[in-house]
Amino acid sequence: NLHRVWDGDMINSYGMSFSELADRLSRLSRQEVKELQAGSVVDWLEESHEIAGRIYGSVNTGEKLMFRYSYLWWPTVEDRLQKGGVRLAKVLNELFN
């Protein structure tokens, strides 16, 4: 299913550990982190929902996904992982500070 593809298959196909993948992501300035952490959890949810709509709209039911699919969507994978990490850090910092 497409959820499995995004939550594991695409990342695993690149053959990197999670720490290698994290090292590969671009470094963010404090200002960039602040911008990514702007808004609320609801805002982030709506952003993710919009992106999920585009992702699910890009394939047909039962379609066999080829390497090209992963190649085209890889920048989005990296973006969502980076935003997720930065935003999770904000939530945890607010919770424990």
Short mmCIF file of N, CA and C in Angstrom, two decimals:
data_model
loop_
_atom_site.label_atom_id
_atom_site.label_comp_id
_atom_site.label_asym_id
_atom_site.label_seq_id
_atom_site.Cartn_x
_atom_site.Cartn_y
_atom_site.Cartn_z
N ASN A 1 0.84 -1.18 0.00
CA ASN A 1 0.00 0.00 0.00
C ASN A 1 0.88 1.24 0.00
N LEU A 2 0.30 2.35 -0.39
CA LEU A 2 1.06 3.59 -0.54
C LEU A 2 1.63 4.09 0.78
N HIS A 3 0.90 3.87 1.85
CA HIS A 3 1.39 4.28 3.17
C HIS A 3 2.70 3.55 3.50
N ARG A 4 2.75 2.26 3.25
CA ARG A 4 3.96 1.47 3.49
C ARG A 4 5.11 1.95 2.60
N VAL A 5 4.79 2.29 1.36
CA VAL A 5 5.81 2.78 0.44
C VAL A 5 6.48 4.02 1.02
N TRP A 6 5.67 4.95 1.53
CA TRP A 6 6.21 6.20 2.05
C TRP A 6 6.86 6.03 3.42
N ASP A 7 6.32 5.18 4.25
CA ASP A 7 6.86 5.03 5.61
C ASP A 7 8.05 4.09 5.70
N GLY A 8 8.38 3.41 4.65
CA GLY A 8 9.50 2.50 4.73
C GLY A 8 10.20 2.22 3.43
N ASP A 9 9.45 1.80 2.43
CA ASP A 9 10.07 1.33 1.20
C ASP A 9 10.95 2.38 0.52
N MET A 10 10.45 3.61 0.42
CA MET A 10 11.23 4.64 -0.27
C MET A 10 12.52 4.94 0.48
N ILE A 11 12.44 5.04 1.78
CA ILE A 11 13.63 5.33 2.59
C ILE A 11 14.59 4.14 2.54
N ASN A 12 14.07 2.95 2.73
CA ASN A 12 14.91 1.74 2.73
C ASN A 12 15.59 1.51 1.39
N SER A 13 14.94 1.92 0.30
CA SER A 13 15.51 1.68 -1.03
C SER A 13 16.79 2.48 -1.26
N TYR A 14 17.00 3.53 -0.49
CA TYR A 14 18.22 4.32 -0.64
C TYR A 14 19.39 3.72 0.13
N GLY A 15 19.14 2.70 0.95
CA GLY A 15 20.20 1.97 1.62
C GLY A 15 20.99 2.77 2.64
N MET A 16 20.37 3.78 3.21
CA MET A 16 21.04 4.58 4.23
C MET A 16 20.43 4.29 5.59
N SER A 17 21.27 4.37 6.62
CA SER A 17 20.74 4.29 7.98
C SER A 17 20.01 5.60 8.26
N PHE A 18 19.24 5.63 9.33
CA PHE A 18 18.54 6.86 9.67
C PHE A 18 19.51 7.98 10.00
N SER A 19 20.64 7.64 10.63
CA SER A 19 21.63 8.68 10.95
C SER A 19 22.30 9.19 9.68
N GLU A 20 22.56 8.30 8.72
CA GLU A 20 23.12 8.75 7.44
C GLU A 20 22.13 9.64 6.70
N LEU A 21 20.88 9.28 6.75
CA LEU A 21 19.85 10.09 6.11
C LEU A 21 19.77 11.46 6.78
N ALA A 22 19.80 11.49 8.09
CA ALA A 22 19.75 12.77 8.81
C ALA A 22 20.96 13.63 8.45
N ASP A 23 22.13 13.03 8.32
CA ASP A 23 23.33 13.78 7.94
C ASP A 23 23.22 14.34 6.53
N ARG A 24 22.49 13.66 5.68
CA ARG A 24 22.33 14.07 4.29
C ARG A 24 21.42 15.29 4.15
N LEU A 25 20.49 15.44 5.06
CA LEU A 25 19.56 16.57 4.99
C LEU A 25 20.33 17.86 5.20
N SER A 26 19.88 18.91 4.53
CA SER A 26 20.58 20.19 4.63
C SER A 26 20.50 20.73 6.05
N ARG A 27 21.55 21.40 6.43
CA ARG A 27 21.59 22.04 7.75
C ARG A 27 20.72 23.29 7.71
N LEU A 28 20.03 23.52 8.79
CA LEU A 28 19.12 24.67 8.86
C LEU A 28 19.69 25.73 9.79
N SER A 29 19.51 26.97 9.39
CA SER A 29 19.88 28.08 10.27
C SER A 29 18.82 28.20 11.37
N ARG A 30 19.13 28.96 12.39
CA ARG A 30 18.14 29.18 13.45
C ARG A 30 16.88 29.82 12.89
N GLN A 31 17.05 30.73 11.94
CA GLN A 31 15.90 31.39 11.33
C GLN A 31 15.05 30.39 10.56
N GLU A 32 15.68 29.49 9.82
CA GLU A 32 14.93 28.48 9.08
C GLU A 32 14.17 27.56 10.02
N VAL A 33 14.81 27.17 11.12
CA VAL A 33 14.13 26.33 12.12
C VAL A 33 12.92 27.07 12.67
N LYS A 34 13.10 28.34 12.99
CA LYS A 34 12.00 29.15 13.53
C LYS A 34 10.84 29.21 12.53
N GLU A 35 11.16 29.39 11.26
CA GLU A 35 10.11 29.45 10.23
C GLU A 35 9.38 28.11 10.10
N LEU A 36 10.12 27.01 10.15
CA LEU A 36 9.49 25.69 10.04
C LEU A 36 8.63 25.37 11.26
N GLN A 37 9.00 25.91 12.41
CA GLN A 37 8.26 25.65 13.64
C GLN A 37 7.09 26.61 13.83
N ALA A 38 6.94 27.56 12.94
CA ALA A 38 5.83 28.51 13.06
C ALA A 38 4.51 27.78 12.86
N GLY A 39 3.47 28.32 13.45
CA GLY A 39 2.16 27.72 13.32
C GLY A 39 1.89 26.72 14.42
N SER A 40 0.75 26.09 14.30
CA SER A 40 0.31 25.13 15.31
C SER A 40 0.36 23.71 14.76
N VAL A 41 0.16 22.76 15.62
CA VAL A 41 0.09 21.37 15.20
C VAL A 41 -1.04 21.19 14.18
N VAL A 42 -2.13 21.91 14.36
CA VAL A 42 -3.25 21.83 13.41
C VAL A 42 -2.81 22.36 12.04
N ASP A 43 -2.05 23.46 12.03
CA ASP A 43 -1.53 23.98 10.76
C ASP A 43 -0.66 22.94 10.06
N TRP A 44 0.19 22.28 10.84
CA TRP A 44 1.08 21.26 10.27
C TRP A 44 0.27 20.08 9.75
N LEU A 45 -0.78 19.72 10.46
CA LEU A 45 -1.65 18.63 10.02
C LEU A 45 -2.31 18.98 8.70
N GLU A 46 -2.80 20.20 8.58
CA GLU A 46 -3.44 20.63 7.33
C GLU A 46 -2.44 20.63 6.18
N GLU A 47 -1.21 21.06 6.45
CA GLU A 47 -0.16 21.04 5.44
C GLU A 47 0.09 19.60 4.98
N SER A 48 0.20 18.68 5.92
CA SER A 48 0.43 17.27 5.59
C SER A 48 -0.74 16.68 4.82
N HIS A 49 -1.94 17.06 5.19
CA HIS A 49 -3.14 16.56 4.52
C HIS A 49 -3.15 17.00 3.05
N GLU A 50 -2.77 18.24 2.81
CA GLU A 50 -2.73 18.76 1.43
C GLU A 50 -1.70 17.99 0.61
N ILE A 51 -0.55 17.75 1.19
CA ILE A 51 0.51 17.01 0.49
C ILE A 51 0.08 15.57 0.25
N ALA A 52 -0.55 14.95 1.23
CA ALA A 52 -1.04 13.58 1.07
C ALA A 52 -2.04 13.49 -0.08
N GLY A 53 -2.87 14.51 -0.22
CA GLY A 53 -3.82 14.54 -1.33
C GLY A 53 -3.11 14.52 -2.68
N ARG A 54 -2.04 15.28 -2.79
CA ARG A 54 -1.26 15.29 -4.03
C ARG A 54 -0.59 13.94 -4.27
N ILE A 55 -0.07 13.35 -3.19
CA ILE A 55 0.62 12.07 -3.31
C ILE A 55 -0.35 10.98 -3.76
N TYR A 56 -1.48 10.87 -3.07
CA TYR A 56 -2.46 9.84 -3.42
C TYR A 56 -3.08 10.11 -4.79
N GLY A 57 -3.18 11.38 -5.17
CA GLY A 57 -3.73 11.72 -6.48
C GLY A 57 -2.77 11.46 -7.62
N SER A 58 -1.51 11.17 -7.30
CA SER A 58 -0.50 10.99 -8.34
C SER A 58 -0.40 9.54 -8.84
N VAL A 59 -1.16 8.64 -8.23
CA VAL A 59 -1.11 7.23 -8.63
C VAL A 59 -2.51 6.67 -8.78
N ASN A 60 -2.61 5.61 -9.55
CA ASN A 60 -3.87 4.91 -9.72
C ASN A 60 -3.89 3.68 -8.82
N THR A 61 -5.06 3.29 -8.38
CA THR A 61 -5.21 2.09 -7.56
C THR A 61 -4.61 0.89 -8.29
N GLY A 62 -3.77 0.15 -7.61
CA GLY A 62 -3.15 -1.03 -8.18
C GLY A 62 -1.95 -0.77 -9.07
N GLU A 63 -1.61 0.49 -9.26
CA GLU A 63 -0.47 0.83 -10.12
C GLU A 63 0.83 0.32 -9.50
N LYS A 64 1.68 -0.26 -10.33
CA LYS A 64 3.00 -0.71 -9.87
C LYS A 64 3.93 0.50 -9.91
N LEU A 65 4.46 0.83 -8.74
CA LEU A 65 5.33 2.00 -8.65
C LEU A 65 6.75 1.61 -9.03
N MET A 66 7.31 2.38 -9.91
CA MET A 66 8.66 2.12 -10.40
C MET A 66 9.64 3.08 -9.72
N PHE A 67 10.93 2.91 -10.03
CA PHE A 67 11.96 3.76 -9.44
C PHE A 67 11.68 5.23 -9.71
N ARG A 68 11.12 5.54 -10.86
CA ARG A 68 10.83 6.94 -11.22
C ARG A 68 9.94 7.59 -10.17
N TYR A 69 8.98 6.86 -9.64
CA TYR A 69 8.09 7.41 -8.61
C TYR A 69 8.90 7.86 -7.40
N SER A 70 9.78 6.98 -6.93
CA SER A 70 10.62 7.31 -5.79
C SER A 70 11.52 8.49 -6.11
N TYR A 71 12.09 8.51 -7.29
CA TYR A 71 12.97 9.60 -7.71
C TYR A 71 12.22 10.94 -7.72
N LEU A 72 11.02 10.95 -8.25
CA LEU A 72 10.24 12.19 -8.34
C LEU A 72 9.82 12.71 -6.97
N TRP A 73 9.50 11.81 -6.06
CA TRP A 73 8.97 12.21 -4.76
C TRP A 73 10.04 12.29 -3.66
N TRP A 74 11.28 11.89 -3.95
CA TRP A 74 12.31 11.88 -2.91
C TRP A 74 12.51 13.25 -2.26
N PRO A 75 12.53 14.35 -3.00
CA PRO A 75 12.67 15.65 -2.33
C PRO A 75 11.56 15.91 -1.31
N THR A 76 10.37 15.42 -1.58
CA THR A 76 9.26 15.58 -0.64
C THR A 76 9.50 14.71 0.60
N VAL A 77 10.03 13.52 0.41
CA VAL A 77 10.37 12.65 1.55
C VAL A 77 11.34 13.38 2.47
N GLU A 78 12.41 13.91 1.89
CA GLU A 78 13.41 14.63 2.69
C GLU A 78 12.80 15.83 3.40
N ASP A 79 11.98 16.58 2.68
CA ASP A 79 11.34 17.76 3.26
C ASP A 79 10.45 17.39 4.44
N ARG A 80 9.65 16.35 4.28
CA ARG A 80 8.72 15.95 5.35
C ARG A 80 9.48 15.39 6.56
N LEU A 81 10.55 14.65 6.31
CA LEU A 81 11.36 14.13 7.43
C LEU A 81 12.00 15.28 8.20
N GLN A 82 12.53 16.25 7.47
CA GLN A 82 13.19 17.37 8.13
C GLN A 82 12.18 18.21 8.92
N LYS A 83 11.06 18.53 8.30
CA LYS A 83 10.04 19.30 9.00
C LYS A 83 9.51 18.53 10.20
N GLY A 84 9.29 17.25 10.02
CA GLY A 84 8.79 16.44 11.13
C GLY A 84 9.73 16.44 12.31
N GLY A 85 11.02 16.32 12.05
CA GLY A 85 12.01 16.34 13.13
C GLY A 85 12.07 17.67 13.85
N VAL A 86 12.08 18.75 13.08
CA VAL A 86 12.16 20.10 13.66
C VAL A 86 10.90 20.40 14.46
N ARG A 87 9.77 20.00 13.93
CA ARG A 87 8.50 20.29 14.61
C ARG A 87 8.31 19.40 15.84
N LEU A 88 8.73 18.17 15.76
CA LEU A 88 8.69 17.30 16.94
C LEU A 88 9.56 17.88 18.04
N ALA A 89 10.73 18.40 17.67
CA ALA A 89 11.62 19.03 18.66
C ALA A 89 10.92 20.19 19.35
N LYS A 90 10.17 20.98 18.59
CA LYS A 90 9.45 22.11 19.19
C LYS A 90 8.43 21.61 20.22
N VAL A 91 7.65 20.61 19.83
CA VAL A 91 6.62 20.08 20.73
C VAL A 91 7.25 19.51 21.99
N LEU A 92 8.32 18.75 21.84
CA LEU A 92 8.99 18.16 23.01
C LEU A 92 9.61 19.23 23.90
N ASN A 93 10.22 20.24 23.28
CA ASN A 93 10.80 21.34 24.07
C ASN A 93 9.72 22.07 24.87
N GLU A 94 8.57 22.31 24.25
CA GLU A 94 7.48 22.98 24.96
C GLU A 94 6.94 22.10 26.08
N LEU A 95 6.91 20.82 25.85
CA LEU A 95 6.38 19.88 26.84
C LEU A 95 7.30 19.77 28.06
N PHE A 96 8.60 19.74 27.83
CA PHE A 96 9.54 19.48 28.92
C PHE A 96 10.23 20.73 29.47
N ASN A 97 9.97 21.88 28.91
CA ASN A 97 10.57 23.12 29.44
C ASN A 97 9.57 23.90 30.27
#
